[in-house]
Amino acid sequence: MLSARFRVVWRRLPTFTRSCCTMADEKTQRLTVRCIPTEENMIISFLHGERQTNLLRSQSESLGKSLGRIMNNIKKASQKGNKNKKMKRDDKTATGSDDIDVTLFIDNSKVSEELENKLAWKDGAVLEIGDNRYTVEKNPPTILKLTLPQSIMSGFPVYPRVEMEFGNLGNSEFIWYKEVKSDLPIEECDEAVAMETSSTRSDSSIVAKKILKIDITSSRVPENWTEIHKGKFYMPTNSDISHKLKLKCVPSDGTRSGEAKEVVSNSEVSAGVGVCPFETRHIYTQNKIGDEGLRVVSYNILADPYTSTEFAQNVLYPYCAPYALDIDYREQLLLKELTGYNGDIVCLQEMGKRVYSTAFLPAFQLLGMEGRYTGKAGDIREGEALFYRKDKFRMIAEYDVKLNDVVQNDPRHRKLFDKISENKALVDKVLTRSAIVQVTILETLSEPKKKLCVANTHLYFHPRAAHIRLIQTDIILKHLSYVKSLYTSQNGQDDLPIMLCGDFNSDAKHGVHKYVTTKSIPANYADWFSAGKDEYCADITLNHDLEFKSACGLLEYTNYVAGFKAAIDHIFVDGNFDVSQVIPMPTEEELSLHTALPSVVFPSDHIALICDLEWSKK
């Protein structure tokens, strides 16, 4: 096959355009090829002149056909440019025409045009288009998306949202800039005139105005941005207030760097709220835990769908300033609070699906953690999220279940389901609840044979639903017992350490805490009567075979709102763990400073539970 060849008219670009785009300059440019073995097509991208070219070609197509398409695209672009030219040229300004070859080389040898694309386009190959040379970068580190939060406050860390391909965050470079606000030297441009027309006038009169132009050649002109920090995230200071931020990210895989991308914040940095009470708790968590133990955090963060309604603002939390209920404000406090705890395992309840993907996951990934989200049953826009430290754990399995589904379809719950089915109102209530349990199996990197089961849940909230919470707890415990049996019998493991975290909507005086820690609930227990006769079902006795204790002990409150305060959140651990430290809770004086939670300094109506655990030496 003959190499692709055509005649194209080149026009000389003005001297202020990119020099690398002129024929006289032999500087090699970049051409990227995205080619994934599992995908049918590949993408060839490069800049030719002022035009960005992106070609989608089949991996099995011959190189010659792809080079021909490149040739045709450039020819069409050249012809289009000529048609749009509206001024006449004399002999001195007209350019000549040149023959242009489009050829791919590897090690100075021409690549056969019969070769398939997937084999022809190799990293380091050179594409020549006339006198223009392009170095091929196959699957280079690439930034797919780079954004900054909508709201930025001084004193609260800014975590960019980065989506990257063929690179990793750890090896990439992050450079932060602050907007410079100052009077720039200007000169009056006599020959430049801004023409302004008014659509409100009946005539077509035109008003001419002199404009002011920045002298781009003057060394007196300062940069618009000044570098302020290098790192994956940035903590704005008071000196940044009323200035925008810019982030430049250079993606890398450790050996190769891709094309840098920049993003400018939509808003200026605003004044932060100052020191929050949770920062006192950070004194106890400033150091990470070694391989001999782990730090666990469990926290209901108050889902954004539950704070954005008039009911929330006027009935549930009328004492909280509306701006402090907004998720853009609260997520900044939440991220500063959570990242300051230096948790190895972080279990969050009421995690909004959108907030997880746009804010929490990107932030935790920048800090060396990985996460997973499990939405509740039905159309609920929130669920449970787990984050774990990647230098300490590796996820090997997940066993999530929807409680209303598993209770009626899993034979292990058949006895319970048959019993509650005797009361239609009761079984309907159980089957229409959206609760789930997120179950994750982690493997320790320091000792790969050691596995850990982390369960995360949020039970039904209604005050007259203690009986429903008992049933939901039994479903969870039976499921965890089943998961444990898989690893102790089928995988040959002696034991599977388990922790159960969450918002159980039940304090130590009620049935859930008692059932988890004592392994049984009798048929005459008071919680069975919490909804009266309508949902009562006689002779339900519950038992389980797991050993649990409350890691944080008996607390006074974990939920603190106007008219209600109780310890309804828990971290239950089995005998494989010893508790070495429980992080002190905020004082009631701190919690009530702004009436109750949430507030301008507390981002949720719950309080995070944090405890340090050690692997038991039993």
C-alpha positions as CSV (number, residue, x, y, z in Angstrom):
1,M,0.0,0.0,0.0
2,L,1.3,3.4,-0.9
3,S,1.9,5.8,2.0
4,A,-0.7,8.5,2.6
5,R,0.2,11.6,0.5
6,F,-1.6,14.8,-0.4
7,R,-1.0,18.4,-1.2
8,V,-2.1,21.0,1.4
9,V,-1.8,24.7,1.4
10,W,-0.1,26.1,4.5
11,R,-0.6,29.7,5.7
12,R,2.0,31.3,7.9
13,L,0.6,31.8,11.4
14,P,1.1,35.1,13.2
15,T,4.3,35.3,15.3
16,F,2.4,35.1,18.6
17,T,1.0,31.7,18.0
18,R,2.5,28.5,19.3
19,S,5.9,28.1,17.6
20,C,5.6,24.3,17.9
21,C,2.9,24.4,15.3
22,T,5.0,25.9,12.5
23,M,6.8,23.9,9.9
24,A,10.1,25.7,10.5
25,D,10.2,24.5,14.1
26,E,11.1,20.8,14.4
27,K,10.2,20.5,18.0
28,T,8.5,17.2,18.6
29,Q,4.9,17.3,19.8
30,R,2.8,14.9,21.7
31,L,0.4,12.3,20.3
32,T,-1.5,10.1,22.7
33,V,-3.1,6.8,22.0
34,R,-5.7,5.3,24.3
35,C,-5.7,1.6,23.6
36,I,-7.3,-0.9,26.1
37,P,-7.0,-4.6,25.1
38,T,-10.6,-5.3,26.3
39,E,-12.1,-2.5,24.2
40,E,-12.9,-2.6,20.4
41,N,-11.7,0.9,19.5
42,M,-8.8,3.1,20.3
43,I,-8.5,6.9,20.3
44,I,-5.6,8.9,18.6
45,S,-5.3,12.5,19.8
46,F,-2.9,15.2,18.8
47,L,-2.8,19.0,18.1
48,H,-2.1,20.0,14.5
49,G,-1.8,23.7,14.0
50,E,-4.5,25.2,16.1
51,R,-6.8,22.2,15.6
52,Q,-7.2,19.4,18.1
53,T,-7.7,16.0,16.4
54,N,-9.4,13.0,18.2
55,L,-9.8,9.9,16.0
56,L,-11.8,6.9,17.1
57,R,-10.5,3.9,15.2
58,S,-10.9,0.2,15.4
59,Q,-7.9,-1.6,17.0
60,S,-8.1,-4.3,14.2
61,E,-8.0,-1.7,11.4
62,S,-4.9,-1.5,9.3
63,L,-2.4,1.3,10.1
64,G,-2.7,2.5,6.5
65,K,-6.4,3.2,6.8
66,S,-5.9,5.2,10.0
67,L,-3.1,7.3,8.4
68,G,-5.4,7.9,5.4
69,R,-8.1,9.2,7.8
70,I,-5.5,11.5,9.5
71,M,-4.6,12.8,6.0
72,N,-8.2,13.4,5.0
73,N,-9.0,15.2,8.2
74,I,-6.0,17.6,7.9
75,K,-6.9,18.2,4.2
76,K,-10.5,19.0,5.1
77,A,-9.4,21.4,7.8
78,S,-7.0,23.1,5.5
79,Q,-9.7,23.5,2.8
80,K,-12.2,24.8,5.3
81,G,-9.7,27.4,6.5
82,N,-9.1,28.6,2.9
83,K,-12.8,29.0,2.3
84,N,-13.2,31.1,5.4
85,K,-10.4,33.4,4.3
86,K,-12.1,36.7,3.3
87,M,-9.2,38.9,2.4
88,K,-7.2,38.9,-0.8
89,R,-3.5,38.0,-0.9
90,D,-0.9,39.4,-3.2
91,D,2.1,37.4,-4.5
92,K,4.2,38.3,-1.4
93,T,1.7,37.0,1.2
94,A,0.5,33.9,-0.5
95,T,2.1,30.7,0.6
96,G,3.2,27.9,-1.6
97,S,2.0,24.3,-1.5
98,D,4.0,21.4,-0.2
99,D,3.7,17.6,-0.5
100,I,2.9,16.2,2.9
101,D,3.7,12.6,4.0
102,V,1.9,10.9,6.9
103,T,4.1,8.1,8.1
104,L,4.7,6.2,11.4
105,F,8.2,5.2,12.4
106,I,9.6,3.0,15.1
107,D,13.3,3.2,15.8
108,N,13.7,5.2,12.5
109,S,12.1,2.4,10.5
110,K,8.8,2.9,8.8
111,V,6.0,0.8,10.2
112,S,4.2,-1.5,7.8
113,E,0.8,0.0,6.9
114,E,-0.6,-3.5,6.8
115,L,-0.1,-3.9,10.5
116,E,-3.2,-3.7,12.8
117,N,-3.5,-0.5,14.8
118,K,-3.2,-2.2,18.2
119,L,0.3,-3.5,17.1
120,A,1.4,-0.5,15.1
121,W,1.0,2.3,17.6
122,K,3.7,1.6,20.2
123,D,4.9,3.9,23.0
124,G,7.8,5.9,21.7
125,A,6.9,5.6,18.0
126,V,7.1,8.8,15.9
127,L,4.4,10.1,13.5
128,E,5.5,12.4,10.8
129,I,3.0,14.7,9.2
130,G,5.2,16.7,6.7
131,D,7.8,18.4,8.8
132,N,5.8,18.0,12.0
133,R,6.9,15.2,14.3
134,Y,4.8,13.6,17.0
135,T,6.1,11.3,19.7
136,V,3.5,8.6,20.4
137,E,2.6,8.1,24.1
138,K,0.5,5.0,24.5
139,N,-1.9,5.0,27.4
140,P,-0.1,7.9,29.2
141,P,-1.3,9.1,32.6
142,T,-4.4,11.1,31.9
143,I,-6.7,13.3,34.0
144,L,-10.3,12.7,33.0
145,K,-11.8,15.1,35.5
146,L,-10.5,17.7,37.8
147,T,-12.8,19.9,39.9
148,L,-12.8,21.9,43.2
149,P,-15.6,22.1,45.8
150,Q,-18.3,24.8,45.2
151,S,-17.7,26.3,48.6
152,I,-14.2,26.9,50.1
153,M,-13.6,28.2,53.7
154,S,-10.4,29.2,55.4
155,G,-9.2,26.7,58.0
156,F,-10.9,23.8,56.2
157,P,-9.0,21.5,53.8
158,V,-9.8,21.7,50.1
159,Y,-9.8,18.2,48.5
160,P,-9.9,18.2,44.7
161,R,-12.0,15.7,42.8
162,V,-9.6,13.8,40.5
163,E,-10.5,11.1,38.0
164,M,-7.4,9.7,36.5
165,E,-6.5,7.0,34.0
166,F,-3.2,5.1,33.7
167,G,-1.8,7.1,36.6
168,N,-2.1,7.2,40.4
169,L,-2.6,9.9,42.9
170,G,0.5,9.0,44.9
171,N,2.9,9.8,42.1
172,S,1.1,12.8,40.6
173,E,2.0,16.4,41.3
174,F,-0.4,18.9,42.8
175,I,0.4,22.6,42.7
176,W,-1.9,25.2,44.3
177,Y,-2.0,28.9,43.3
178,K,-3.8,31.9,44.8
179,E,-5.3,34.6,42.7
180,V,-3.3,37.9,42.8
181,K,-5.5,41.0,43.0
182,S,-3.6,44.2,42.2
183,D,-3.6,47.1,39.8
184,L,-1.9,46.0,36.6
185,P,0.1,48.5,34.5
186,I,-2.0,49.5,31.5
187,E,-1.6,51.6,28.4
188,E,-4.2,53.4,26.4
189,C,-4.6,51.7,23.0
190,D,-5.3,54.5,20.6
191,E,-5.8,52.3,17.6
192,A,-8.0,49.7,19.3
193,V,-11.7,50.6,19.5
194,A,-14.5,48.7,21.1
195,M,-17.7,48.9,19.2
196,E,-20.8,48.6,21.2
197,T,-24.4,48.4,19.9
198,S,-27.5,48.6,21.9
199,S,-30.4,46.3,21.1
200,T,-32.8,48.7,22.8
201,R,-32.2,51.5,20.4
202,S,-34.5,51.9,17.3
203,D,-31.6,53.0,15.1
204,S,-28.4,51.3,14.3
205,S,-26.1,54.0,15.7
206,I,-22.8,52.7,17.0
207,V,-20.9,54.1,19.9
208,A,-17.1,54.0,19.8
209,K,-15.0,53.8,23.0
210,K,-11.3,53.7,23.7
211,I,-10.3,50.7,25.6
212,L,-7.4,50.0,28.0
213,K,-5.0,47.2,27.1
214,I,-2.6,45.3,29.4
215,D,1.0,45.6,28.0
216,I,1.8,41.9,27.6
217,T,5.4,42.7,26.7
218,S,6.1,44.7,29.8
219,S,8.2,43.0,32.5
220,R,6.2,45.1,35.0
221,V,3.1,43.0,34.6
222,P,2.8,40.6,37.5
223,E,1.4,37.1,37.1
224,N,-2.4,36.6,37.8
225,W,-1.5,33.7,40.2
226,T,1.1,33.0,42.8
227,E,2.1,29.5,43.9
228,I,1.2,28.8,47.6
229,H,1.4,25.1,48.1
230,K,2.4,21.7,46.8
231,G,0.4,18.7,47.9
232,K,-2.8,16.7,47.3
233,F,-4.9,19.0,49.4
234,Y,-4.7,22.5,50.6
235,M,-5.7,24.2,53.9
236,P,-6.7,27.8,53.1
237,T,-5.6,30.5,55.5
238,N,-7.1,33.9,56.4
239,S,-4.8,35.5,53.8
240,D,-6.6,33.6,51.1
241,I,-10.0,35.1,52.0
242,S,-11.6,36.8,49.0
243,H,-9.2,35.2,46.6
244,K,-9.9,32.3,44.1
245,L,-7.7,29.2,44.1
246,K,-6.2,27.4,41.1
247,L,-4.9,23.8,41.1
248,K,-2.5,22.4,38.5
249,C,-2.3,18.6,38.5
250,V,0.4,16.7,36.6
251,P,-0.7,13.0,36.4
252,S,2.0,10.4,36.7
253,D,2.4,6.6,37.2
254,G,5.8,6.9,38.8
255,T,7.8,6.6,35.5
256,R,5.8,8.7,33.0
257,S,4.0,12.0,33.4
258,G,0.9,13.0,31.4
259,E,-0.5,16.3,30.3
260,A,-1.1,18.7,33.1
261,K,-4.6,20.1,33.7
262,E,-5.7,23.1,35.7
263,V,-8.9,24.1,37.4
264,V,-10.0,27.4,39.0
265,S,-12.4,27.5,41.9
266,N,-15.8,28.9,41.1
267,S,-15.9,30.9,44.3
268,E,-13.5,32.9,46.4
269,V,-12.3,31.6,49.7
270,S,-14.7,32.7,52.5
271,A,-14.0,33.1,56.2
272,G,-14.3,29.9,58.1
273,V,-16.2,29.3,61.3
274,G,-13.1,29.0,63.4
275,V,-12.1,26.2,65.8
276,C,-14.8,23.4,66.0
277,P,-15.2,21.2,69.1
278,F,-14.3,18.1,67.2
279,E,-10.8,19.5,66.8
280,T,-10.2,18.9,70.6
281,R,-10.8,15.2,69.9
282,H,-8.1,15.3,67.2
283,I,-5.6,15.7,70.0
284,Y,-6.2,12.0,70.8
285,T,-6.0,10.8,67.2
286,Q,-3.2,12.8,65.7
287,N,-1.0,9.6,65.5
288,K,-1.9,6.6,63.3
289,I,-2.2,3.2,64.8
290,G,0.5,0.6,63.9
291,D,-0.1,-3.0,62.6
292,E,-0.6,-4.2,66.2
293,G,-4.1,-2.6,66.2
294,L,-6.6,-0.4,64.4
295,R,-8.7,2.7,64.9
296,V,-12.4,2.4,64.1
297,V,-14.8,5.3,63.4
298,S,-18.6,5.0,63.2
299,Y,-20.6,8.1,62.4
300,N,-24.1,9.0,61.1
301,I,-23.3,12.1,59.1
302,L,-26.9,13.2,58.5
303,A,-27.8,12.7,54.8
304,D,-28.2,15.9,52.7
305,P,-31.7,14.9,51.5
306,Y,-32.9,15.2,55.2
307,T,-31.6,18.8,55.7
308,S,-32.7,20.5,52.5
309,T,-36.4,20.4,53.1
310,E,-38.6,23.1,54.7
311,F,-39.6,20.4,57.3
312,A,-36.0,20.0,58.3
313,Q,-35.4,23.7,58.5
314,N,-38.6,24.7,60.3
315,V,-39.5,21.6,62.3
316,L,-36.5,19.3,62.9
317,Y,-33.7,21.8,63.1
318,P,-35.2,25.3,63.5
319,Y,-32.4,26.3,65.8
320,C,-29.7,25.7,63.1
321,A,-28.9,28.5,60.6
322,P,-30.0,27.4,57.1
323,Y,-26.6,27.9,55.6
324,A,-25.2,25.4,58.2
325,L,-27.6,22.8,57.0
326,D,-26.4,23.1,53.4
327,I,-24.3,20.1,52.3
328,D,-21.7,22.4,50.7
329,Y,-21.0,23.8,54.2
330,R,-21.4,20.6,56.2
331,E,-19.2,18.5,54.0
332,Q,-16.2,20.8,54.7
333,L,-16.7,20.3,58.4
334,L,-17.3,16.6,58.0
335,L,-14.2,16.0,55.9
336,K,-12.0,18.0,58.3
337,E,-13.4,16.1,61.3
338,L,-13.2,12.7,59.8
339,T,-9.7,13.0,58.2
340,G,-8.4,14.3,61.6
341,Y,-9.4,11.1,63.3
342,N,-6.9,9.1,61.3
343,G,-9.1,6.1,61.2
344,D,-8.1,2.7,59.8
345,I,-11.7,1.7,59.3
346,V,-14.4,4.4,58.9
347,C,-18.1,3.3,58.8
348,L,-20.6,6.0,57.8
349,Q,-24.3,6.0,57.9
350,E,-26.7,8.2,56.0
351,M,-24.2,8.8,53.3
352,G,-25.7,10.6,50.3
353,K,-24.9,8.8,47.0
354,R,-23.9,12.0,45.2
355,V,-21.8,13.3,48.1
356,Y,-20.0,10.0,48.4
357,S,-18.8,10.1,44.8
358,T,-18.2,13.9,44.5
359,A,-16.6,14.7,47.9
360,F,-15.9,11.8,50.3
361,L,-14.4,9.2,48.0
362,P,-12.0,11.6,46.3
363,A,-10.9,13.1,49.6
364,F,-10.3,9.7,51.2
365,Q,-8.5,8.4,48.2
366,L,-6.1,11.4,48.3
367,L,-5.3,10.3,51.8
368,G,-4.5,6.7,50.9
369,M,-7.9,5.1,51.7
370,E,-10.3,3.2,49.6
371,G,-14.1,3.2,49.9
372,R,-17.3,1.5,48.9
373,Y,-20.9,2.6,49.1
374,T,-24.1,0.6,49.4
375,G,-27.4,2.3,48.9
376,K,-30.5,1.4,50.9
377,A,-33.4,-0.6,49.4
378,G,-35.9,1.2,47.2
379,D,-35.5,4.8,46.0
380,I,-33.7,6.0,49.1
381,R,-31.0,8.4,48.1
382,E,-28.6,7.5,50.9
383,G,-26.9,4.4,52.4
384,E,-23.8,3.1,54.1
385,A,-20.2,3.8,53.3
386,L,-17.0,2.1,54.4
387,F,-13.5,3.5,54.1
388,Y,-10.3,1.6,54.9
389,R,-6.6,2.3,54.8
390,K,-5.0,0.8,51.7
391,D,-1.6,0.4,53.3
392,K,-3.1,-1.7,56.0
393,F,-6.0,-3.7,54.4
394,R,-7.1,-5.2,51.2
395,M,-10.7,-5.9,50.4
396,I,-11.3,-9.5,49.3
397,A,-15.1,-9.9,49.5
398,E,-18.5,-8.3,50.2
399,Y,-21.7,-9.8,51.5
400,D,-24.2,-6.9,51.5
401,V,-27.9,-7.7,51.9
402,K,-31.2,-5.9,52.0
403,L,-32.9,-7.0,55.2
404,N,-36.4,-7.0,53.7
405,D,-35.2,-9.2,50.9
406,V,-33.1,-11.7,52.7
407,V,-35.6,-12.4,55.5
408,Q,-38.2,-13.7,53.0
409,N,-35.8,-15.4,50.5
410,D,-33.0,-16.9,52.6
411,P,-33.8,-20.3,54.3
412,R,-31.7,-19.3,57.3
413,H,-34.5,-16.8,58.2
414,R,-37.4,-19.0,57.4
415,K,-38.4,-19.7,61.0
416,L,-38.5,-16.0,61.8
417,F,-40.3,-15.1,58.6
418,D,-43.0,-17.7,59.2
419,K,-43.5,-16.4,62.7
420,I,-43.9,-12.7,61.8
421,S,-46.1,-13.6,58.8
422,E,-48.8,-14.5,61.4
423,N,-49.4,-10.8,61.8
424,K,-50.0,-9.0,58.4
425,A,-49.4,-5.6,59.8
426,L,-46.0,-6.7,61.3
427,V,-44.7,-8.5,58.2
428,D,-45.8,-5.6,56.0
429,K,-43.8,-3.2,58.2
430,V,-40.7,-5.4,58.1
431,L,-40.9,-5.9,54.3
432,T,-41.3,-2.2,53.6
433,R,-38.3,-1.0,55.5
434,S,-35.2,0.0,53.5
435,A,-32.5,-1.0,56.0
436,I,-29.4,-2.9,54.7
437,V,-26.3,-4.3,56.2
438,Q,-23.0,-3.6,54.4
439,V,-20.6,-6.5,55.0
440,T,-17.0,-6.3,53.9
441,I,-14.2,-8.8,54.3
442,L,-10.8,-7.2,54.7
443,E,-7.4,-8.9,54.7
444,T,-4.5,-7.4,56.7
445,L,-1.4,-6.7,54.5
446,S,1.0,-7.4,57.4
447,E,-0.4,-10.8,57.9
448,P,-2.4,-12.0,54.9
449,K,-3.9,-15.0,56.6
450,K,-5.7,-12.7,59.0
451,K,-9.1,-11.7,57.8
452,L,-11.6,-9.2,59.3
453,C,-15.4,-8.8,58.8
454,V,-16.7,-5.3,59.0
455,A,-20.5,-4.8,59.2
456,N,-22.2,-1.4,58.8
457,T,-25.9,-0.7,59.3
458,H,-28.6,1.8,60.1
459,L,-31.8,0.4,61.6
460,Y,-35.4,1.7,61.4
461,F,-35.8,5.0,63.3
462,H,-39.4,5.2,64.5
463,P,-39.9,5.6,68.3
464,R,-42.6,2.9,68.3
465,A,-40.6,0.4,66.3
466,A,-38.3,-1.3,68.9
467,H,-39.8,-4.6,67.8
468,I,-38.9,-4.0,64.2
469,R,-35.3,-3.1,65.2
470,L,-35.1,-6.4,67.1
471,I,-36.2,-8.3,64.0
472,Q,-33.7,-6.4,61.8
473,T,-30.9,-7.1,64.3
474,D,-31.7,-10.8,64.3
475,I,-31.5,-10.8,60.5
476,I,-28.1,-9.1,60.6
477,L,-26.7,-11.4,63.3
478,K,-27.8,-14.6,61.5
479,H,-26.3,-13.3,58.3
480,L,-23.0,-12.5,60.0
481,S,-23.0,-16.0,61.5
482,Y,-23.4,-17.4,58.0
483,V,-20.5,-15.3,56.7
484,K,-18.3,-16.4,59.5
485,S,-19.1,-20.0,58.8
486,L,-17.9,-19.6,55.2
487,Y,-14.4,-18.6,56.3
488,T,-14.1,-21.0,59.3
489,S,-15.3,-24.1,57.4
490,Q,-14.7,-23.6,53.7
491,N,-11.6,-21.4,53.9
492,G,-9.9,-23.3,56.7
493,Q,-9.6,-20.2,58.9
494,D,-9.7,-20.7,62.7
495,D,-11.8,-17.7,63.3
496,L,-13.2,-14.6,61.5
497,P,-13.0,-11.4,63.7
498,I,-16.2,-9.4,63.4
499,M,-17.1,-5.8,64.2
500,L,-20.6,-4.5,63.8
501,C,-21.0,-0.7,63.6
502,G,-23.9,1.6,63.0
503,D,-26.8,3.7,64.0
504,F,-29.1,1.2,65.7
505,N,-31.6,3.8,67.0
506,S,-31.6,1.9,70.2
507,D,-29.8,2.7,73.5
508,A,-28.5,0.2,76.1
509,K,-31.8,0.2,77.9
510,H,-33.6,-1.4,75.0
511,G,-33.6,-4.7,73.2
512,V,-31.0,-4.3,70.4
513,H,-28.0,-3.7,72.7
514,K,-29.2,-6.4,75.0
515,Y,-29.7,-8.9,72.2
516,V,-26.3,-8.3,70.6
517,T,-24.4,-8.5,73.8
518,T,-26.3,-11.3,75.7
519,K,-27.2,-13.5,72.6
520,S,-30.9,-13.9,73.4
521,I,-34.3,-12.0,73.7
522,P,-37.3,-13.7,75.4
523,A,-40.8,-13.8,74.0
524,N,-42.1,-11.5,76.8
525,Y,-39.5,-8.8,76.3
526,A,-41.0,-5.3,76.5
527,D,-39.8,-4.2,73.0
528,W,-42.2,-6.7,71.4
529,F,-45.1,-4.5,72.6
530,S,-43.6,-1.1,71.4
531,A,-46.4,-0.7,68.7
532,G,-49.2,-2.0,70.7
533,K,-51.5,-4.9,69.8
534,D,-51.6,-4.1,66.1
535,E,-48.1,-5.4,65.4
536,Y,-47.7,-7.7,68.3
537,C,-46.7,-11.3,67.6
538,A,-46.6,-13.8,70.4
539,D,-43.9,-16.4,71.2
540,I,-41.0,-14.8,69.3
541,T,-37.8,-15.8,71.0
542,L,-34.5,-14.7,69.4
543,N,-31.0,-16.3,69.8
544,H,-27.7,-16.0,68.1
545,D,-24.2,-17.6,68.5
546,L,-21.8,-14.7,68.1
547,E,-19.9,-13.1,71.0
548,F,-20.1,-9.3,71.1
549,K,-19.2,-6.5,73.5
550,S,-19.7,-2.7,73.2
551,A,-16.3,-1.2,72.4
552,C,-17.2,2.3,73.5
553,G,-19.1,1.2,76.7
554,L,-22.2,2.9,78.0
555,L,-22.3,6.5,76.8
556,E,-24.7,9.2,77.7
557,Y,-25.5,10.3,74.2
558,T,-24.5,9.9,70.5
559,N,-27.5,11.7,69.1
560,Y,-28.2,15.2,70.5
561,V,-31.2,17.2,69.1
562,A,-33.7,19.5,70.7
563,G,-36.0,17.4,72.9
564,F,-34.0,14.1,72.5
565,K,-30.5,12.9,73.5
566,A,-29.5,9.2,73.7
567,A,-26.6,6.8,72.9
568,I,-28.2,5.0,70.0
569,D,-25.0,4.5,67.9
570,H,-22.7,1.6,68.7
571,I,-19.5,-0.3,67.8
572,F,-19.8,-3.9,68.7
573,V,-16.7,-6.1,68.5
574,D,-16.1,-9.8,69.2
575,G,-13.5,-11.4,71.4
576,N,-10.7,-11.0,68.9
577,F,-10.3,-7.4,69.9
578,D,-9.2,-5.6,73.1
579,V,-10.2,-1.9,73.5
580,S,-7.1,0.3,74.2
581,Q,-8.7,3.7,73.9
582,V,-12.1,5.3,73.5
583,I,-11.9,8.9,72.3
584,P,-13.7,11.2,74.7
585,M,-17.1,12.6,73.6
586,P,-17.8,16.4,73.4
587,T,-19.1,17.9,76.6
588,E,-22.8,18.7,76.9
589,E,-21.8,22.4,77.2
590,E,-20.2,22.2,73.8
591,L,-23.2,20.4,72.3
592,S,-25.7,22.8,73.7
593,L,-23.8,26.0,72.9
594,H,-26.0,26.5,69.8
595,T,-29.0,24.8,71.4
596,A,-28.4,21.3,69.8
597,L,-27.1,19.5,66.8
598,P,-26.5,20.1,64.0
599,S,-25.0,23.6,64.3
600,V,-22.4,25.9,62.7
601,V,-19.7,23.8,64.4
602,F,-21.3,20.4,64.5
603,P,-22.1,19.1,61.0
604,S,-24.4,16.2,62.0
605,D,-27.1,15.6,64.6
606,H,-25.0,12.6,65.7
607,I,-21.6,12.4,67.3
608,A,-18.8,10.2,65.9
609,L,-17.7,7.1,67.8
610,I,-14.0,6.5,67.8
611,C,-12.1,3.7,69.5
612,D,-8.6,2.2,69.3
613,L,-8.5,-1.6,69.2
614,E,-5.7,-4.1,69.6
615,W,-5.7,-7.7,68.2
616,S,-6.4,-9.9,71.1
617,K,-3.5,-12.2,72.2
618,K,-5.7,-14.9,73.5
